[in-house]
């Protein structure tokens, strides 16, 4: 490297800090827009919708994987990190998408999946062919089994989607996979693995990509020395002593990545998906590493003023201390949509609820959406970056009744059909009121949409000033206009109300209670629901200025 590289399509006035307070819109490519009528969303489909995203007012899009993949895990099983799944398009299509986004001042973040490859990746095929003890196997974690003849898995580690984390190959060795068997884990003590991922970061950065979302960032460093110790991903220790997750050594990997990302002008942004305890999660976000880490605390919290305030306070403090900016998220492709979560009784086990096809307990759709709009508007007033998952701007609910024979999520298969999984938040977006797939494409999509989806389509909502789409558009526009600095000041409020000021009089108040309270002084800029008689109704957010 001789100097910082600036691809031709980078926006004209790059602001190196753009990611600190951005609205990032997550696109799940297979379910966004289908341009070629095969029932699967594709890259050209996304490009065709860039004007929509510009009108929505997002600063960046994050694209979930679009790389060649046998789709054992929705594309998070990558067969080639530096190419495009032919069903989704070509590298030229991605160049066009990046150029179209940049022409609208929208940055592009791509997913990078470093914990595991697909079992159809050329490295894994070579590993199987080369046999035990070969350098090809040393890119993965192959071990002899336990038991008299090695017939038992080397340890009792359990995979995230259920079942053992080890799978045996015909010559008798076992390989490790923290997720599905089709997702063999890489061995990050192997320098070849480091070199290949740095190649991938440069490959996409050279094409003009502005940032990376790093999948399972907390999983790359593992203690694989015998005797194997138990792991508990659900309750990770604060001292980094779990053998599989959130170990201290992982940070050296991301320091190396930061050096690569800083070769570029502007430096490429990155965000860690690291399900680590909050005080350790922010370590991934240090300026010497990735810069940001997903903060899933609000996504996991009930609709409750104390929970919201405590989480916000704690995360802003931790971010400031680490030099990062905070992130906020209520929905993504891995969880039940927040309009639905908030419409179910607080203690609902959503996995169990999905198994009833969404019938029991009954979902109060309007109530859920009403609360979701209040929570989202609160979120958009917070300092830091906000991540919006495709379709939440339409107020979409979970598609809870997908016929079982059409479910695709490995959770469904690996759980022995006891957990339906994540397909319900991944059904294709409705763009129009009618049509074979509500404007998603020309044919019915691979994952069926609910029959009433047309009422939530972009076409149905775009010109309705009370729609969730109009609320998101107005919120993003107002935020862009007003936002400065990364601080907030808490305000004295009645019980059940969370209120804070950003600056220059911009304040946000959320009434988490069910009874109205007096509307705060000031001009109403925006409200998540109707305001009546000078009052702020229950479960409503208002911005005043
Ligand atoms: C996190 C991704 O968000 C999820 O969809 C995927 O299944 C796992 N990582 C494994 O890659």
Coordinates of C-alpha atoms and ligand atoms in Angstrom, one line a residue:
X1 CA 0.0 0.0 0.0
X2 CA 1.4 3.4 -0.9
X3 CA -1.4 5.7 0.2
X4 CA -5.1 5.8 1.1
X5 CA -7.3 4.5 -1.7
X6 CA -10.4 6.3 -2.8
X7 CA -12.6 4.5 -5.3
X8 CA -14.2 6.5 -8.0
X9 CA -17.8 6.2 -6.7
X10 CA -17.1 7.3 -3.1
X11 CA -19.3 10.3 -2.3
X12 CA -17.7 13.7 -3.2
X13 CA -17.4 15.0 0.3
X14 CA -16.6 12.0 2.4
X15 CA -17.2 12.6 6.1
X16 CA -15.0 10.1 7.9
X17 CA -17.4 10.1 10.9
X18 CA -20.6 9.6 9.0
X19 CA -21.3 6.3 10.8
X20 CA -21.4 7.8 14.3
X21 CA -24.9 9.1 14.0
X22 CA -26.4 7.4 10.9
X23 CA -29.7 6.0 10.0
X24 CA -28.8 2.6 8.7
X25 CA -31.4 0.5 6.8
X26 CA -30.9 -3.2 6.8
X27 CA -31.8 -4.9 3.5
X28 CA -32.3 -8.7 3.5
X29 CA -31.6 -9.1 -0.2
X30 CA -33.6 -12.2 -0.9
X31 CA -36.7 -10.6 0.4
X32 CA -36.5 -7.0 -0.7
X33 CA -37.2 -6.7 -4.5
X34 CA -37.2 -9.4 -7.2
X35 CA -36.2 -7.9 -10.6
X36 CA -36.0 -11.1 -12.6
X37 CA -39.2 -12.9 -11.6
X38 CA -37.6 -16.0 -10.0
X39 CA -39.3 -15.3 -6.6
X40 CA -36.0 -14.4 -5.0
X41 CA -35.0 -10.8 -4.3
X42 CA -31.8 -9.7 -6.1
X43 CA -29.2 -7.0 -6.3
X44 CA -30.8 -5.2 -9.3
X45 CA -34.1 -5.2 -7.3
X46 CA -32.4 -3.3 -4.5
X47 CA -30.9 -0.8 -7.0
X48 CA -34.4 -0.2 -8.4
X49 CA -35.5 0.8 -4.9
X50 CA -32.7 3.2 -4.1
X51 CA -34.9 6.2 -4.9
X52 CA -37.4 4.8 -2.3
X53 CA -34.6 4.6 0.3
X54 CA -33.4 8.1 -0.6
X55 CA -37.0 9.4 -0.1
X56 CA -37.2 7.5 3.2
X57 CA -34.1 9.5 4.2
X58 CA -31.6 6.8 5.2
X59 CA -27.9 7.5 5.4
X60 CA -26.7 4.0 4.7
X61 CA -27.9 0.5 3.7
X62 CA -26.5 -2.6 5.3
X63 CA -26.8 -5.6 2.9
X64 CA -27.2 -9.0 4.5
X65 CA -25.1 -11.6 2.5
X66 CA -25.6 -11.7 -1.2
X67 CA -22.6 -13.9 -1.9
X68 CA -22.7 -17.4 -3.5
X69 CA -24.3 -19.7 -0.9
X70 CA -26.3 -22.9 -0.8
X71 CA -28.6 -21.1 1.6
X72 CA -28.3 -23.5 4.5
X73 CA -28.6 -20.4 6.7
X74 CA -30.1 -17.6 4.6
X75 CA -26.8 -16.7 3.0
X76 CA -24.8 -16.7 6.3
X77 CA -23.2 -19.8 4.9
X78 CA -20.8 -18.2 2.3
X79 CA -19.3 -20.3 -0.4
X80 CA -17.3 -17.4 -1.9
X81 CA -16.7 -14.1 -0.1
X82 CA -15.7 -12.2 -3.2
X83 CA -18.5 -12.9 -5.6
X84 CA -22.2 -12.6 -6.0
X85 CA -24.8 -15.5 -5.9
X86 CA -25.7 -15.9 -9.5
X87 CA -29.4 -16.1 -8.5
X88 CA -29.0 -12.6 -7.0
X89 CA -26.9 -11.0 -9.7
X90 CA -23.3 -10.2 -10.7
X91 CA -20.4 -8.1 -9.5
X92 CA -21.4 -5.6 -12.1
X93 CA -24.8 -5.4 -10.5
X94 CA -23.2 -4.7 -7.1
X95 CA -21.1 -2.0 -8.7
X96 CA -24.3 -0.4 -10.1
X97 CA -26.0 -0.6 -6.7
X98 CA -23.0 1.1 -5.0
X99 CA -23.0 3.8 -7.6
X100 CA -26.7 4.3 -7.4
X101 CA -26.6 4.5 -3.6
X102 CA -23.7 6.9 -3.6
X103 CA -25.4 9.1 -6.2
X104 CA -28.2 9.5 -3.6
X105 CA -25.6 10.1 -0.8
X106 CA -26.4 6.7 0.7
X107 CA -23.5 4.6 2.1
X108 CA -23.2 0.9 1.6
X109 CA -22.3 -1.6 4.3
X110 CA -21.8 -5.3 3.5
X111 CA -21.9 -8.3 5.7
X112 CA -18.7 -10.3 6.4
X113 CA -19.0 -13.7 7.9
X114 CA -15.7 -14.7 9.4
X115 CA -16.6 -17.3 12.0
X116 CA -17.5 -20.0 9.5
X117 CA -17.7 -20.7 5.7
X118 CA -20.2 -22.7 3.9
X119 CA -19.4 -26.4 3.5
X120 CA -19.4 -25.7 -0.2
X121 CA -16.6 -23.2 0.1
X122 CA -13.6 -24.4 -1.9
X123 CA -11.5 -24.5 1.3
X124 CA -13.8 -26.9 3.0
X125 CA -14.1 -29.1 0.0
X126 CA -10.3 -29.2 -0.2
X127 CA -10.2 -30.0 3.5
X128 CA -12.4 -33.0 3.1
X129 CA -10.4 -34.2 0.1
X130 CA -7.0 -33.7 1.7
X131 CA -7.6 -35.7 4.8
X132 CA -6.4 -35.6 8.4
X133 CA -3.3 -33.7 9.3
X134 CA -3.2 -31.7 6.0
X135 CA -2.7 -27.9 5.7
X136 CA -6.2 -27.8 4.1
X137 CA -7.8 -29.2 7.3
X138 CA -5.8 -26.7 9.4
X139 CA -8.0 -23.8 8.1
X140 CA -10.9 -25.4 10.0
X141 CA -11.2 -27.1 13.4
X142 CA -10.9 -30.8 12.8
X143 CA -10.3 -33.1 15.8
X144 CA -10.3 -36.8 16.6
X145 CA -13.4 -38.0 18.4
X146 CA -13.8 -39.2 22.0
X147 CA -14.8 -42.8 23.0
X148 CA -13.0 -46.0 22.2
X149 CA -13.0 -45.6 18.4
X150 CA -13.5 -41.8 18.3
X151 CA -17.2 -42.4 17.7
X152 CA -18.2 -39.6 20.2
X153 CA -17.9 -35.9 19.5
X154 CA -14.7 -34.4 21.0
X155 CA -16.7 -32.3 23.5
X156 CA -20.3 -31.7 24.6
X157 CA -20.4 -28.2 22.9
X158 CA -23.9 -27.5 21.5
X159 CA -24.5 -25.7 18.2
X160 CA -26.6 -22.5 18.2
X161 CA -29.3 -24.1 16.0
X162 CA -29.4 -27.2 18.2
X163 CA -27.6 -30.5 18.3
X164 CA -23.9 -31.2 18.7
X165 CA -21.4 -28.5 17.6
X166 CA -19.3 -31.3 16.0
X167 CA -20.0 -33.3 12.8
X168 CA -18.1 -36.4 11.8
X169 CA -16.7 -36.9 8.3
X170 CA -16.3 -40.3 6.6
X171 CA -12.6 -40.7 7.6
X172 CA -13.6 -40.5 11.2
X173 CA -12.5 -36.9 12.2
X174 CA -15.0 -34.4 13.5
X175 CA -15.2 -30.7 12.6
X176 CA -16.5 -27.9 14.7
X177 CA -19.5 -25.7 13.8
X178 CA -21.0 -23.2 16.2
X179 CA -24.0 -23.0 13.9
X180 CA -25.4 -25.5 11.3
X181 CA -23.2 -28.5 10.1
X182 CA -23.2 -26.7 6.7
X183 CA -21.3 -23.8 8.4
X184 CA -17.8 -25.2 9.5
X185 CA -15.9 -22.9 11.8
X186 CA -12.6 -21.5 10.6
X187 CA -9.5 -21.7 12.7
X188 CA -8.4 -18.1 13.4
X189 CA -5.0 -19.2 14.7
X190 CA -4.1 -19.9 11.0
X191 CA -2.4 -17.0 9.3
X192 CA -4.0 -18.0 5.9
X193 CA -7.4 -17.3 7.4
X194 CA -6.3 -13.8 8.4
X195 CA -4.8 -13.1 5.0
X196 CA -7.9 -14.2 3.2
X197 CA -10.3 -12.0 5.2
X198 CA -8.0 -9.0 4.8
X199 CA -8.2 -9.7 1.1
X200 CA -12.0 -9.7 1.3
X201 CA -12.1 -6.4 3.2
X202 CA -9.9 -4.8 0.5
X203 CA -11.8 -6.5 -2.3
X204 CA -15.1 -4.8 -1.3
X205 CA -13.5 -1.6 -0.1
X206 CA -11.8 -1.2 -3.5
X207 CA -15.3 -1.5 -5.1
X208 CA -16.5 1.4 -3.0
X209 CA -18.2 -0.3 -0.1
X210 CA -18.2 2.1 2.9
X211 CA -18.4 -0.4 5.8
X212 CA -18.7 -3.9 7.1
X213 CA -21.1 -5.6 9.5
X214 CA -19.1 -8.4 11.2
X215 CA -21.1 -11.6 11.9
X216 CA -20.5 -13.4 15.2
X217 CA -17.5 -11.2 15.9
X218 CA -17.3 -12.6 19.4
X219 CA -16.8 -16.2 18.2
X220 CA -13.5 -16.1 16.2
X221 CA -11.0 -16.8 19.0
X222 CA -11.5 -20.1 20.8
X223 CA -9.7 -22.1 23.4
X224 CA -9.4 -25.5 21.7
X225 CA -6.9 -27.1 24.0
X226 CA -7.9 -30.3 25.7
X227 CA -9.5 -30.9 28.1
X228 CA -12.3 -29.0 26.5
X229 CA -14.2 -26.8 29.0
X230 CA -17.9 -26.2 29.0
X231 CA -19.3 -23.2 27.2
X232 CA -22.4 -21.2 28.0
X233 CA -23.2 -18.6 25.4
X234 CA -26.4 -17.5 27.2
X235 CA -24.4 -16.3 30.3
X236 CA -21.0 -15.3 29.2
X237 CA -18.5 -14.4 32.0
X238 CA -17.1 -10.9 32.4
X239 CA -13.5 -12.1 32.4
X240 CA -13.5 -13.6 28.9
X241 CA -13.0 -17.1 30.2
X242 CA -15.6 -18.9 28.0
X243 CA -13.8 -21.3 25.7
X244 CA -15.8 -20.4 22.6
X245 CA -17.1 -16.8 22.9
X246 CA -15.8 -13.3 23.7
X247 CA -12.2 -14.2 24.5
X248 CA -9.6 -11.5 24.9
X249 CA -7.5 -12.8 21.9
X250 CA -10.3 -11.9 19.5
X251 CA -9.5 -8.2 19.8
X252 CA -6.1 -8.7 18.1
X253 CA -7.9 -9.9 15.0
X254 CA -10.0 -6.7 14.8
X255 CA -7.0 -4.4 15.5
X256 CA -5.6 -6.0 12.4
X257 CA -8.8 -5.3 10.5
X258 CA -8.8 -1.7 11.6
X259 CA -5.3 -1.3 10.1
X260 CA -6.8 -2.5 6.8
X261 CA -9.9 -0.4 7.0
X262 CA -7.7 2.7 7.7
X263 CA -5.8 2.2 4.5
X264 CA -8.9 3.9 2.8
X265 CA -10.0 7.4 2.6
X266 CA -12.4 7.8 4.3
X267 CA -11.5 4.9 6.6
X268 CA -14.1 2.1 6.2
X269 CA -16.6 1.7 9.0
X270 CA -17.4 -1.5 10.8
X271 CA -19.9 -2.8 13.3
X272 CA -19.6 -5.9 15.4
X273 CA -22.3 -8.4 16.0
X274 CA -21.1 -9.5 19.3
X275 CA -23.6 -11.0 21.8
X276 CA -21.3 -10.3 24.7
X277 CA -22.2 -8.7 28.1
X278 CA -22.5 -5.0 27.6
X279 CA -19.3 -3.9 29.3
X280 CA -17.3 -6.3 27.1
X281 CA -19.4 -5.6 23.9
X282 CA -18.1 -2.1 23.8
X283 CA -14.5 -3.3 23.5
X284 CA -15.2 -4.4 20.0
X285 CA -16.3 -0.8 19.2
X286 CA -13.1 0.9 20.3
X287 CA -11.6 3.2 17.7
X288 CA -8.6 0.8 17.4
X289 CA -11.0 -1.9 16.4
X290 CA -14.4 -1.9 14.6
X291 CA -15.8 1.5 15.8
X292 CA -19.3 0.2 16.6
X293 CA -21.0 -2.8 18.1
X294 CA -24.6 -3.7 17.9
X295 CA -26.4 -2.9 21.2
X296 CA -29.3 -5.3 21.4
X297 CA -30.4 -4.3 24.9
X298 CA -33.5 -2.4 23.9
X299 CA -34.4 -5.2 21.4
X300 CA -34.5 -7.6 24.4
X301 CA -36.2 -5.2 26.8
X302 CA -39.9 -4.9 27.6
X303 CA -41.8 -1.8 26.7
X304 CA -41.1 -0.2 30.1
X305 CA -39.8 3.3 31.0
X306 CA -37.3 2.1 33.6
X307 CA -35.9 -0.5 31.3
X308 CA -35.5 2.0 28.5
X309 CA -34.0 4.7 30.6
X310 CA -31.5 2.5 32.3
X311 CA -30.4 0.9 29.1
X312 CA -30.0 4.2 27.3
X313 CA -28.0 5.8 30.2
X314 CA -25.7 2.8 30.5
X315 CA -25.0 2.4 26.8
X316 CA -24.3 6.1 26.3
X317 CA -21.9 6.1 29.2
X318 CA -20.1 3.0 28.0
X319 CA -19.9 4.2 24.5
X320 CA -18.4 7.5 25.6
X321 CA -15.9 5.7 27.7
X322 CA -14.8 3.5 24.9
X323 CA -14.6 6.2 22.3
X324 CA -17.4 4.6 20.2
X325 CA -20.8 5.9 19.4
X326 CA -23.8 3.9 20.5
X327 CA -26.1 1.9 18.2
X328 CA -29.8 1.3 18.6
X329 CA -31.9 -1.5 17.2
X330 CA -35.4 -2.9 17.8
X331 CA -35.7 -5.4 14.9
X332 CA -33.5 -7.3 12.5
X333 CA -33.6 -10.5 10.5
X334 CA -33.1 -12.7 13.5
X335 CA -35.9 -11.7 15.8
X336 CA -39.7 -11.4 15.9
X337 CA -40.6 -7.9 14.6
X338 CA -41.1 -5.4 17.3
X339 CA -44.6 -4.4 16.3
X340 CA -45.5 -8.0 17.0
X341 CA -43.4 -8.3 20.2
X342 CA -45.1 -5.3 21.7
X343 CA -48.6 -6.6 20.8
X344 CA -48.1 -9.8 22.9
X345 CA -48.2 -10.0 26.7
X346 CA -44.8 -9.1 28.1
X347 CA -43.8 -12.5 29.2
X348 CA -44.7 -14.3 25.9
X349 CA -42.2 -16.8 24.8
X350 CA -42.1 -15.9 21.1
X351 CA -40.7 -19.2 20.0
X352 CA -43.7 -21.0 21.6
X353 CA -46.1 -18.4 20.2
X354 CA -44.9 -19.0 16.7
X355 CA -45.5 -22.7 17.1
X356 CA -49.2 -21.9 17.6
X357 CA -49.1 -20.2 14.2
X358 CA -49.5 -17.0 16.0
X359 CA -52.9 -17.8 17.5
X360 CA -52.1 -18.1 21.2
X361 CA -51.8 -15.8 23.1
X362 CA -53.7 -13.5 20.7
X363 CA -51.8 -10.7 19.1
X364 CA -53.2 -7.2 19.5
X365 CA -51.8 -5.9 16.2
X366 CA -52.9 -2.3 16.6
X367 CA -51.6 -2.0 20.2
X368 CA -48.3 -3.6 19.1
X369 CA -47.9 -1.1 16.3
X370 CA -48.9 1.8 18.4
X371 CA -46.2 0.9 20.9
X372 CA -43.7 0.2 18.2
X373 CA -44.1 3.6 16.7
X374 CA -43.6 5.2 20.1
X375 CA -40.4 3.1 20.7
X376 CA -39.0 3.8 17.3
X377 CA -39.6 7.6 17.5
X378 CA -37.8 7.6 20.9
X379 CA -34.9 5.6 19.3
X380 CA -34.6 8.0 16.4
X381 CA -34.0 10.9 18.9
X382 CA -31.1 9.2 20.6
X383 CA -27.4 10.1 19.9
X384 CA -25.7 7.4 18.0
X385 CA -26.6 5.3 15.0
X386 CA -30.0 3.7 14.5
X387 CA -30.6 0.5 12.6
X388 CA -33.9 0.0 10.9
X389 CA -34.8 -3.4 9.5
X390 CA -36.6 -3.5 6.1
X391 CA -40.4 -3.4 6.5
X392 CA -40.5 -1.9 10.0
X393 CA -41.1 1.5 8.3
X394 CA -44.3 -0.1 7.0
X395 CA -45.3 -1.3 10.5
X396 CA -45.1 -4.9 9.3
X397 CA -45.9 -7.6 11.7
X398 CA -44.3 -11.1 11.9
X399 CA -45.7 -13.5 9.3
X400 CA -46.6 -16.1 12.0
X401 CA -48.5 -18.6 9.9
X402 CA -46.1 -19.7 7.1
X403 CA -47.0 -23.3 6.3
X404 CA -44.5 -25.6 8.0
X405 CA -43.5 -27.3 4.7
X406 CA -42.2 -23.9 3.4
X407 CA -40.1 -23.0 6.4
X408 CA -36.4 -22.5 5.5
X409 CA -34.7 -21.6 8.7
X410 CA -32.1 -24.1 9.9
X411 CA -33.5 -23.6 13.4
X412 CA -36.6 -25.3 12.3
X413 CA -34.7 -28.3 10.9
X414 CA -32.0 -28.6 13.6
X415 CA -34.5 -28.2 16.4
X416 CA -36.4 -31.3 15.2
X417 CA -39.3 -29.1 14.1
X418 CA -39.9 -27.7 17.6
X419 CA -38.7 -24.1 16.9
X420 CA -40.1 -22.4 13.8
X421 CA -37.3 -19.9 13.6
X422 CA -36.8 -16.6 11.8
X423 CA -38.7 -16.9 8.5
X424 CA -41.6 -14.8 9.8
X425 CA -39.6 -11.6 9.7
X426 CA -38.0 -12.5 6.4
X427 CA -41.0 -12.6 4.1
X428 CA -40.8 -10.3 1.1
X429 CA -41.7 -6.6 1.3
X430 CA -45.1 -5.5 0.0
X431 CA -44.6 -2.7 -2.4
X432 CA -48.1 -2.5 -4.0
X433 CA -51.6 -3.1 -2.8
X434 CA -52.2 -6.0 -5.3
X435 CA -50.3 -8.3 -7.6
X436 CA -48.9 -11.8 -7.3
X437 CA -46.4 -10.8 -4.7
X438 CA -47.6 -7.3 -3.8
X439 CA -45.0 -5.7 -6.1
X440 CA -42.1 -7.7 -4.8
X441 CA -41.8 -9.3 -8.2
X442 CA -43.8 -10.9 -11.0
X443 CA -44.4 -14.3 -9.4
X444 CA -45.3 -15.5 -5.9
X445 CA -42.2 -15.3 -3.7
X446 CA -40.3 -18.3 -2.2
X447 CA -41.5 -17.4 1.2
X448 CA -45.3 -16.7 1.1
X449 CA -46.6 -13.3 2.2
X450 CA -49.7 -12.9 4.4
X451 CA -52.9 -12.4 2.4
X452 CA -53.5 -8.9 4.0
X453 CA -50.0 -7.7 3.2
X454 CA -51.2 -5.2 0.5
X455 CA -52.7 -3.0 3.2
X456 CA -49.2 -2.5 4.6
X457 CA -47.6 -1.9 1.2
X458 CA -45.5 1.2 0.3
X459 CA -48.3 2.1 -2.2
X460 CA -51.0 1.9 0.5
X461 CA -49.0 4.0 3.0
X462 CA -47.0 6.5 1.0
X463 CA -49.6 9.2 0.8
X464 CA -51.2 8.7 4.1
X465 CA -49.9 11.3 6.5
X466 CA -50.8 9.1 9.5
X467 CA -49.0 6.0 8.2
X468 CA -45.9 4.5 9.8
X469 CA -44.0 5.1 6.5
X470 CA -44.9 8.8 6.8
X471 CA -43.8 8.9 10.4
X472 CA -40.4 7.3 9.6
X473 CA -39.8 9.7 6.7
X474 CA -40.6 12.7 8.8
X475 CA -38.5 11.4 11.7
X476 CA -35.5 10.8 9.6
X477 CA -35.8 14.2 7.9
X478 CA -36.2 16.0 11.2
X479 CA -33.4 14.1 12.8
X480 CA -31.0 14.9 9.9
X481 CA -31.9 18.6 10.1
X482 CA -31.6 18.9 13.9
X483 CA -28.9 16.4 14.9
X484 CA -25.6 17.7 16.3
X485 CA -23.4 16.4 19.1
X486 CA -23.7 13.0 20.7
X487 CA -25.2 14.0 24.1
X488 CA -28.5 14.1 25.7
X489 CA -29.8 15.6 28.9
X490 CA -32.5 13.8 31.0
X491 CA -35.5 15.9 31.8
X492 CA -37.8 15.8 34.9
X493 CA -40.9 14.1 33.8
X494 CA -44.1 12.6 35.4
X495 CA -43.9 8.9 36.3
X496 CA -44.0 6.6 33.3
X497 CA -42.6 9.3 31.0
X498 CA -39.1 9.2 29.6
X499 CA -38.0 12.6 28.4
X500 CA -34.6 14.0 27.2
X501 CA -33.3 17.0 25.4
X502 CA -30.7 16.9 22.6
X503 CA -29.9 20.5 21.9
X504 CA -31.4 23.7 20.7
X505 CA -34.7 22.9 22.4
X506 CA -35.1 19.5 20.5
X507 CA -36.7 17.2 23.1
X508 CA -38.3 13.8 23.0
X509 CA -40.9 12.5 25.5
X510 CA -42.4 9.0 25.6
X511 CA -45.4 8.3 27.7
X512 CA -45.0 4.6 28.5
X513 CA -48.1 4.7 30.7
X514 CA -51.7 4.2 29.5
X515 CA -53.1 7.5 30.8
X516 CA -52.6 10.8 29.1
X517 CA -50.2 13.4 30.6
X518 CA -49.9 17.1 29.9
X519 CA -48.1 17.9 26.6
X520 CA -44.7 19.5 27.3
X521 CA -44.2 23.1 26.3
X522 CA -42.9 23.9 22.9
X523 CA -43.8 23.4 19.2
X524 CA -44.8 19.8 18.4
X525 CA -42.4 18.6 15.7
X526 CA -43.7 15.1 15.4
X527 CA -45.7 12.5 17.3
X528 CA -46.0 8.8 17.0
X529 CA -49.8 8.9 17.4
X530 CA -52.7 11.4 17.5
X531 CA -52.5 14.1 20.2
X532 CA -55.7 15.3 21.6
X533 CA -56.8 18.2 23.9
X534 CA -53.2 19.3 24.7
X535 CA -52.3 16.0 26.1
X536 CA -49.7 13.3 25.4
X537 CA -51.7 10.1 25.2
X538 CA -50.5 6.8 26.6
X539 CA -47.8 4.8 24.8
X540 CA -47.0 7.7 22.6
X541 CA -43.8 9.7 21.8
X542 CA -43.7 13.3 20.9
X543 CA -40.8 15.5 19.7
X544 CA -41.0 19.2 20.6
X545 CA -38.7 22.0 19.6
Ligands
LIG1 C1 -25.9 -13.9 13.0 C2 -26.8 -13.7 11.8 O1 -27.4 -12.5 12.0 C3 -27.7 -14.9 11.7 O2 -28.7 -14.7 10.8 C4 -26.9 -16.1 11.4 O3 -27.7 -17.2 11.4 C5 -25.7 -16.3 12.4 N1 -25.0 -15.1 12.7 C6 -24.7 -17.3 11.9 O4 -24.0 -16.7 10.8

